[in-house]
mmCIF file of C-alpha atoms in Angstrom:
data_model
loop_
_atom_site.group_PDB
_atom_site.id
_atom_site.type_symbol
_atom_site.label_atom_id
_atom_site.label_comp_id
_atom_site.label_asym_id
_atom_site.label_seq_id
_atom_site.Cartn_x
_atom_site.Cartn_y
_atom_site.Cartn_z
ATOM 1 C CA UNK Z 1 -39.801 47.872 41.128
ATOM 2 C CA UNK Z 2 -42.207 45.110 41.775
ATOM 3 C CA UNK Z 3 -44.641 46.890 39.465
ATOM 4 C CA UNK Z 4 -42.296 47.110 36.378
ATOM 5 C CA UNK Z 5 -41.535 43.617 36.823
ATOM 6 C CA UNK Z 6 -45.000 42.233 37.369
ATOM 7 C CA UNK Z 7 -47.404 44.149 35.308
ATOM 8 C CA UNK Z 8 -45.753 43.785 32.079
ATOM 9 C CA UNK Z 9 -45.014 40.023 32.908
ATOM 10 C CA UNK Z 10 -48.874 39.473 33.477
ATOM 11 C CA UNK Z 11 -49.526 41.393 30.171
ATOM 12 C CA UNK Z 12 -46.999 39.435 28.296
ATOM 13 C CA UNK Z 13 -47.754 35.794 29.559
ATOM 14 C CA UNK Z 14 -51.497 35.785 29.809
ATOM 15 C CA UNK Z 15 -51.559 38.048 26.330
ATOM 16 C CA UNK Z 16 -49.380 35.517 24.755
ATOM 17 C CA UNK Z 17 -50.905 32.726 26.186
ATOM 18 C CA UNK Z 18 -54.864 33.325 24.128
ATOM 19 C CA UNK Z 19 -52.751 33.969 20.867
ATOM 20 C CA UNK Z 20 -50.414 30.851 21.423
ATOM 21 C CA UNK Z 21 -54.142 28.465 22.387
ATOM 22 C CA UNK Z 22 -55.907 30.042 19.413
ATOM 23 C CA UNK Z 23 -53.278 28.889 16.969
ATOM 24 C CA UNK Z 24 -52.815 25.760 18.686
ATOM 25 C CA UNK Z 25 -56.174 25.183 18.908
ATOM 26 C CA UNK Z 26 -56.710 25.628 15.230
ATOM 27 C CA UNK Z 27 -53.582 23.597 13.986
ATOM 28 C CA UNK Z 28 -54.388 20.724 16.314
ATOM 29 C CA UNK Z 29 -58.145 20.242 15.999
ATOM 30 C CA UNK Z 30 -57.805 16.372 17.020
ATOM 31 C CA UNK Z 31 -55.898 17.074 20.296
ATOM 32 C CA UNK Z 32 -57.579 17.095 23.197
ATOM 33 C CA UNK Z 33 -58.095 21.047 24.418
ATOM 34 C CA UNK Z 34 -56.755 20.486 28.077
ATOM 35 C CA UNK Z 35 -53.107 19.080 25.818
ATOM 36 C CA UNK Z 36 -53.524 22.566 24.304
ATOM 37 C CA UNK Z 37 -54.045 24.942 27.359
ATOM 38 C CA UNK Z 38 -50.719 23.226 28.821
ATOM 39 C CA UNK Z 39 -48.774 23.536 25.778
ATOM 40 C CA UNK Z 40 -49.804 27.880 25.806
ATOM 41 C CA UNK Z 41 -49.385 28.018 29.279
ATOM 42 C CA UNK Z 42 -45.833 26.846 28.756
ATOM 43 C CA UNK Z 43 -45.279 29.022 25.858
ATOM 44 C CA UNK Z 44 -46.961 32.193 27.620
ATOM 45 C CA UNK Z 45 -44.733 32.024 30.607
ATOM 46 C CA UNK Z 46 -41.703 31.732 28.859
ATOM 47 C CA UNK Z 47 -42.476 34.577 27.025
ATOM 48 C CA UNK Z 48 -43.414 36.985 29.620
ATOM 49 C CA UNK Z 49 -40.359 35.352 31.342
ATOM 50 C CA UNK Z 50 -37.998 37.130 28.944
ATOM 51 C CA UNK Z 51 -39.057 40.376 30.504
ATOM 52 C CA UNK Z 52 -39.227 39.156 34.340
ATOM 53 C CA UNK Z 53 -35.878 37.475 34.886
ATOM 54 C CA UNK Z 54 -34.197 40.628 34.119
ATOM 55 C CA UNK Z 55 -36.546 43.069 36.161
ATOM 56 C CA UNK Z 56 -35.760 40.649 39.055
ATOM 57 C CA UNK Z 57 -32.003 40.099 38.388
ATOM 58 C CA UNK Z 58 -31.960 43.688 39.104
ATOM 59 C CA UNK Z 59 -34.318 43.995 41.833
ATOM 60 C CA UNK Z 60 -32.439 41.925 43.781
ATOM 61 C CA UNK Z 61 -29.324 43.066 43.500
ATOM 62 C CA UNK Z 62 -30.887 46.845 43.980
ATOM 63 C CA UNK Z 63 -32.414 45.599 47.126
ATOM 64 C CA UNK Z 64 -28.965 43.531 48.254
ATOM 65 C CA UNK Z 65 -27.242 47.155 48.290
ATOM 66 C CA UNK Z 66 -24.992 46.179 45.446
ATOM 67 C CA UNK Z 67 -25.725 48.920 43.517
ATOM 68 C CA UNK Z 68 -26.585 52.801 44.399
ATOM 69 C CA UNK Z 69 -29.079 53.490 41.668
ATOM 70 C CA UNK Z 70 -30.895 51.242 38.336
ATOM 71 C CA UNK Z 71 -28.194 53.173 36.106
ATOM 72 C CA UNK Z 72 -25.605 51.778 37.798
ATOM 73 C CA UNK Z 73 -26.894 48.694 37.802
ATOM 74 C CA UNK Z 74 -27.531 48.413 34.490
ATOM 75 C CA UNK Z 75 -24.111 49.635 33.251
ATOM 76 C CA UNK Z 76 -22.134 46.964 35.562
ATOM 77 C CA UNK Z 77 -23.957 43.730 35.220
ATOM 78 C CA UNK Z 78 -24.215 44.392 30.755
ATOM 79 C CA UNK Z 79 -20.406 44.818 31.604
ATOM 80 C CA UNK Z 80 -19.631 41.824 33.524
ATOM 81 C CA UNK Z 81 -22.082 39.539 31.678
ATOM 82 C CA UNK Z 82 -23.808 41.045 28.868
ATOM 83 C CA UNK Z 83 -27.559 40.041 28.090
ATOM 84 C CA UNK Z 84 -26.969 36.867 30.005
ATOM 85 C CA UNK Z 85 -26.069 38.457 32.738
ATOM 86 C CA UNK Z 86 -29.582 39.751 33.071
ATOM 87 C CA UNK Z 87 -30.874 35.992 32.873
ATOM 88 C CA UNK Z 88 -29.232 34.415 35.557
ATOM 89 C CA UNK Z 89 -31.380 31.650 37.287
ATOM 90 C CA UNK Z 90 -33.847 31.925 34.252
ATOM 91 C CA UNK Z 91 -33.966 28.295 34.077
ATOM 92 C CA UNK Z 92 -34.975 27.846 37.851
ATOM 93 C CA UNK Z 93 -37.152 30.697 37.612
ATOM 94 C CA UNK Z 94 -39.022 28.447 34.984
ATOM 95 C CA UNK Z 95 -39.036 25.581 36.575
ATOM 96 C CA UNK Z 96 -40.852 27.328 39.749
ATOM 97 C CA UNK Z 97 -43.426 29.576 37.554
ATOM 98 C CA UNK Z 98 -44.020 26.595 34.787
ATOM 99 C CA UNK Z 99 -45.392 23.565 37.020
ATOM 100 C CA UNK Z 100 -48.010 26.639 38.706
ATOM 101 C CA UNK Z 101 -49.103 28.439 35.345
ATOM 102 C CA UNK Z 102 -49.321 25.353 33.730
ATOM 103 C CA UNK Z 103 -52.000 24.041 36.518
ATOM 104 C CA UNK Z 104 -53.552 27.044 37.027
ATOM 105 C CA UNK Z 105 -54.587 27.888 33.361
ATOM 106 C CA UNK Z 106 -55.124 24.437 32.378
ATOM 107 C CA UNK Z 107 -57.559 23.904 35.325
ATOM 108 C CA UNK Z 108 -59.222 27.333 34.767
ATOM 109 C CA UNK Z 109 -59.995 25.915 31.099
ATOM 110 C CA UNK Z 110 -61.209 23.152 31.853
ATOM 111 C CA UNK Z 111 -63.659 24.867 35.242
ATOM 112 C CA UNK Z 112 -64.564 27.140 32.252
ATOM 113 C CA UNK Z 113 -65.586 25.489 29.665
ATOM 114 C CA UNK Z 114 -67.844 22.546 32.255
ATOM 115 C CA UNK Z 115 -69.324 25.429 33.999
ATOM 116 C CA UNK Z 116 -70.172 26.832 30.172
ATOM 117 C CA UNK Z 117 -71.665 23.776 28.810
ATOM 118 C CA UNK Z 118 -73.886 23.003 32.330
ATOM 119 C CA UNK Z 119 -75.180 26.721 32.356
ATOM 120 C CA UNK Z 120 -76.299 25.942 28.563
ATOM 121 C CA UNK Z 121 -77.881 22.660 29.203
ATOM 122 C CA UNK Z 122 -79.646 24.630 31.966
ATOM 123 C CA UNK Z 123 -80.871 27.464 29.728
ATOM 124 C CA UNK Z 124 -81.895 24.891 27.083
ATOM 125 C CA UNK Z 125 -84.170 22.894 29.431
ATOM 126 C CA UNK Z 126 -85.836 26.127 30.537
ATOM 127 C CA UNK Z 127 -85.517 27.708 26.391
ATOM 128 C CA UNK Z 128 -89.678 27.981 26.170
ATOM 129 C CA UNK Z 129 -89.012 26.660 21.809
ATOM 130 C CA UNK Z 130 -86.922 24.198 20.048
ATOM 131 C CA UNK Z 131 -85.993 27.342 18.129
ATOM 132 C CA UNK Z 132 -84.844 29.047 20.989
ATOM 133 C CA UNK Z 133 -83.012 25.744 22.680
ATOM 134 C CA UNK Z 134 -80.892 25.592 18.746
ATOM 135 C CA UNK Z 135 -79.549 29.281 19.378
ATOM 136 C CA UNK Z 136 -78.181 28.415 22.890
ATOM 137 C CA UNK Z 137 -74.341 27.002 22.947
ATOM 138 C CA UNK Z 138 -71.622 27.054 25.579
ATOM 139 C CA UNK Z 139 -69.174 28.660 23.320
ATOM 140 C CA UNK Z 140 -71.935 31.891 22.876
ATOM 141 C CA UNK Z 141 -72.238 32.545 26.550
ATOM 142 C CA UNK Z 142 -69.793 34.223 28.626
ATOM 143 C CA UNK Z 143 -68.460 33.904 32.295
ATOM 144 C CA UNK Z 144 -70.889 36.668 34.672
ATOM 145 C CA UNK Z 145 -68.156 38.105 37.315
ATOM 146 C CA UNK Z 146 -69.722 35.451 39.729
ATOM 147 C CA UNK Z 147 -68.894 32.623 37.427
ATOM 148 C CA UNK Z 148 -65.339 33.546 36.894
ATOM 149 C CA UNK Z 149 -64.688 33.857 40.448
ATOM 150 C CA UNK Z 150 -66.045 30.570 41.373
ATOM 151 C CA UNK Z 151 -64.614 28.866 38.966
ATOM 152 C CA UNK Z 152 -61.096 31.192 39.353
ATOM 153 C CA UNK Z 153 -61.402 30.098 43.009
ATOM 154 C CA UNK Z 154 -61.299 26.091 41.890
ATOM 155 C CA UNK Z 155 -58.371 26.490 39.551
ATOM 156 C CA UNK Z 156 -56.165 28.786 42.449
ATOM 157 C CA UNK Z 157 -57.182 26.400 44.818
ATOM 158 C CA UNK Z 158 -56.189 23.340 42.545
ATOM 159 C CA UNK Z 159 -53.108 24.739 41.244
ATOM 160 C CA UNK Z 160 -51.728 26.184 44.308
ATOM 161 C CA UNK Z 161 -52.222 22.464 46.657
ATOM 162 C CA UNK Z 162 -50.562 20.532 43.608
ATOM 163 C CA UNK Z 163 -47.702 22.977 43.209
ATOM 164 C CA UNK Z 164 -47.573 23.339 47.304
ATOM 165 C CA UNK Z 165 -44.399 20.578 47.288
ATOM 166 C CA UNK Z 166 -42.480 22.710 44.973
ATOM 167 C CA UNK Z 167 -42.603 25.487 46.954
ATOM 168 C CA UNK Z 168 -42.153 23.505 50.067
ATOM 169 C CA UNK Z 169 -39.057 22.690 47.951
ATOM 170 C CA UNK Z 170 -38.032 26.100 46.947
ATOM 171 C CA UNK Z 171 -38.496 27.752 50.351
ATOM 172 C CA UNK Z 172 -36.307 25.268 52.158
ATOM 173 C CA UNK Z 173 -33.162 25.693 49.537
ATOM 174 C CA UNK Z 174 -34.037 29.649 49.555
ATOM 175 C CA UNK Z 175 -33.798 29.428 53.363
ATOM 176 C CA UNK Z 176 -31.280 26.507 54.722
ATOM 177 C CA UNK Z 177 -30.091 25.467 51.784
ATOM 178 C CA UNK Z 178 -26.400 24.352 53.135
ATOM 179 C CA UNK Z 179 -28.867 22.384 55.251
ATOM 180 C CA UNK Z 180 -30.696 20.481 52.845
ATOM 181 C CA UNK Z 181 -27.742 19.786 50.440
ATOM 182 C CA UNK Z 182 -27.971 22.831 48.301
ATOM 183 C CA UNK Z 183 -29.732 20.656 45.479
ATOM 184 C CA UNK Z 184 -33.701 19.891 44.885
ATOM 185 C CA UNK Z 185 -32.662 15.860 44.840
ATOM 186 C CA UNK Z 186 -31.014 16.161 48.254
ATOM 187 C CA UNK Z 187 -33.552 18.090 49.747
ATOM 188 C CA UNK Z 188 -36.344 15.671 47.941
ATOM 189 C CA UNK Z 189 -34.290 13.071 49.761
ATOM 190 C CA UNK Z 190 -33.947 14.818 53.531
ATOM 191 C CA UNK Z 191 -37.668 15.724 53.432
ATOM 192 C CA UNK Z 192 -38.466 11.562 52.837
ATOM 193 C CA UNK Z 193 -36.264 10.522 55.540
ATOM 194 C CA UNK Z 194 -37.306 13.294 57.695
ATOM 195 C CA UNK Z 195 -41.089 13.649 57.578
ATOM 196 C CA UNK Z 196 -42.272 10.804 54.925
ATOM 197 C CA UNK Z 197 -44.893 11.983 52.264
ATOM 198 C CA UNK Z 198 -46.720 14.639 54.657
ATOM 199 C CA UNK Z 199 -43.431 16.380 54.438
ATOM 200 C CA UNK Z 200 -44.400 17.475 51.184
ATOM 201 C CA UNK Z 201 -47.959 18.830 51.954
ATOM 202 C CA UNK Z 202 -46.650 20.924 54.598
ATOM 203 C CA UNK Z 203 -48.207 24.485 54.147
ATOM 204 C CA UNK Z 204 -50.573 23.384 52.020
ATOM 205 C CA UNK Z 205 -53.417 25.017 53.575
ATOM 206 C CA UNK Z 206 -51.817 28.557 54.098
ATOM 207 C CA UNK Z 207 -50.927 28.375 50.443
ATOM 208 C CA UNK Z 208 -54.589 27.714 49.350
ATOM 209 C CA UNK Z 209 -56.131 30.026 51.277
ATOM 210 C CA UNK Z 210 -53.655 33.231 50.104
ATOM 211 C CA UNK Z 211 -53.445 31.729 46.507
ATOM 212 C CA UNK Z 212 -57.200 31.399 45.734
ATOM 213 C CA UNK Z 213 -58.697 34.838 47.060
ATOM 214 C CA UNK Z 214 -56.432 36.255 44.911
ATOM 215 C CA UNK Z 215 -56.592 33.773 41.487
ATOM 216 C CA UNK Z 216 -60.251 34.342 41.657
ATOM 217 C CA UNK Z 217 -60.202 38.546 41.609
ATOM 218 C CA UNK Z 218 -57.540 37.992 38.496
ATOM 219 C CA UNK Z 219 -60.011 35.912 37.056
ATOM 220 C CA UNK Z 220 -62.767 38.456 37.402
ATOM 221 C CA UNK Z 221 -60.716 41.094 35.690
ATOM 222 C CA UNK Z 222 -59.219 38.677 33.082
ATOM 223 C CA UNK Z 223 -62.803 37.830 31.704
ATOM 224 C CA UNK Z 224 -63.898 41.038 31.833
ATOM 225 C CA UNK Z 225 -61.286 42.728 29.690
ATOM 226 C CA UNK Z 226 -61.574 39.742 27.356
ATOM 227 C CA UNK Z 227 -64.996 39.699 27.029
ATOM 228 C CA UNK Z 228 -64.769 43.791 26.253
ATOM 229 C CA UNK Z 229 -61.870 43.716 24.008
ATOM 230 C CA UNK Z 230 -64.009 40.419 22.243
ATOM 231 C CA UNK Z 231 -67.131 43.368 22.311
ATOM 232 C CA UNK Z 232 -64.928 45.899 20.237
ATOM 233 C CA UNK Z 233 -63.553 43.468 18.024
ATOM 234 C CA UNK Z 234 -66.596 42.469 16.546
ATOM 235 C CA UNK Z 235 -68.223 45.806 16.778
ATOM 236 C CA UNK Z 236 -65.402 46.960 14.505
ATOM 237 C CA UNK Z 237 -65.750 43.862 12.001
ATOM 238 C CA UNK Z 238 -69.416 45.325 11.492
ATOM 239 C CA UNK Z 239 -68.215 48.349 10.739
ATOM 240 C CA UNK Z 240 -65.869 47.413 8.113
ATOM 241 C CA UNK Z 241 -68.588 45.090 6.954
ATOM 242 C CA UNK Z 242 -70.805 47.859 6.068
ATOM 243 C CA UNK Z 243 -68.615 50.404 4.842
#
């Protein structure tokens, strides 16, 4: 269940997300690039959203005991609510996936694209010719499986610490809600009065250390199958060059 959720979610947010920052990119050549990445993070989520929410609208209630089988399922919850009622809590889903995907593509981008134009400056002091220091540019040279974990690493560990008071958030109303008001401003508000601004940090550590491991071998993957599906493309543009 998790799988037919998940996989298709990762395919259509991240695959959404390089076709949403290519247009942008080119339509808004005066806005700074890290504006951009934000803007297709935003997009991409929200688009592989539109195939999650309902995946976990019904894993839920599968796993709740509601229903006996996914045809079942299916049949009641199209009768009782129609599409919506396969989108229900699709705004709060957003606001929990947003803030992280947001952070953690952004910051990626930006780890990228430094690490990029260092590693050229590097090459080009150690390029033996001027004419061989000319040919060398960040945006030529690609991320090594090394690189893309290190710098997949920075960007988990970044996004997951400055997201780490939304989930604080998110646990506590998922867990003891009745406790903490049932609402994300009366929770905001115990946590304050409670346990001050640490309150918010709390878990921040155990979040970090699960969340980057795991950002960094998606990274790995993600450049490779970019960087191979980049390889085809323009082996196939030579080929229809010289035919």
């Amino acid at each position: 269940g998790s799988l037919v959720g998940q996989v298709p979610y990762g395919v259509l947010t991240f695959g959404s997300y390089e076709i949403y920052k290519e247009a942008l990119l080119k339509r808004l050549p005066n806005v700074k690039p890290a504006f951009v990445y934000a803007l297709s993070a935003i997009l991409g989520d929200v688009t592989g959203s539109g195939w999650l929410c309902p995946s976990e609208v019904l894993k839920q209630k599968l796993q709740a005991g509601m229903y006996s089988n996914t045809g079942e399922a299916l049949r009641d919850i199209w009768s009782k609510g129609g599409i919506g009622g396969f989108y229900e809590g699709y705004i709060g889903g957003l606001a929990r996936d947003i803030p992280f995907r947001v952070a953690q593509l952004t910051s990626y981008e930006v780890t990228k694209n430094f690490y990029l134009r260092m590693k050229a400056r590097k090459m080009k002091a150690n390029a033996s010719s001027t004419k061989e220091r000319n040919a060398i540019s960040a945006d030529q040279l690609d991320l090594s499986a090394g690189d893309a974990a290190l710098c997949g690493a920075i960007a988990g560990s970044f996004s997951a610490a400055i997201t780490s008071p939304l989930d604080r958030i998110k646990t506590l109303l998922m867990t003891d809600s009745a406790a903490y008001g049932g609402s994300v401003a009366s929770c905001v508000g115990k946590i304050w009065r409670e346990e001050g601004i640490r309150g918010f940090g709390a878990g921040l550590v155990p979040r970090v250390v699960y969340i980057a491991p795991s950002v960094a071998i998606f990274f790995i993957a993600y450049e490779q199958v970019q960087q191979k599906l980049m390889l085809r493309h323009m082996q196939s543009t030579r080929t229809q060059a010289t035919e």
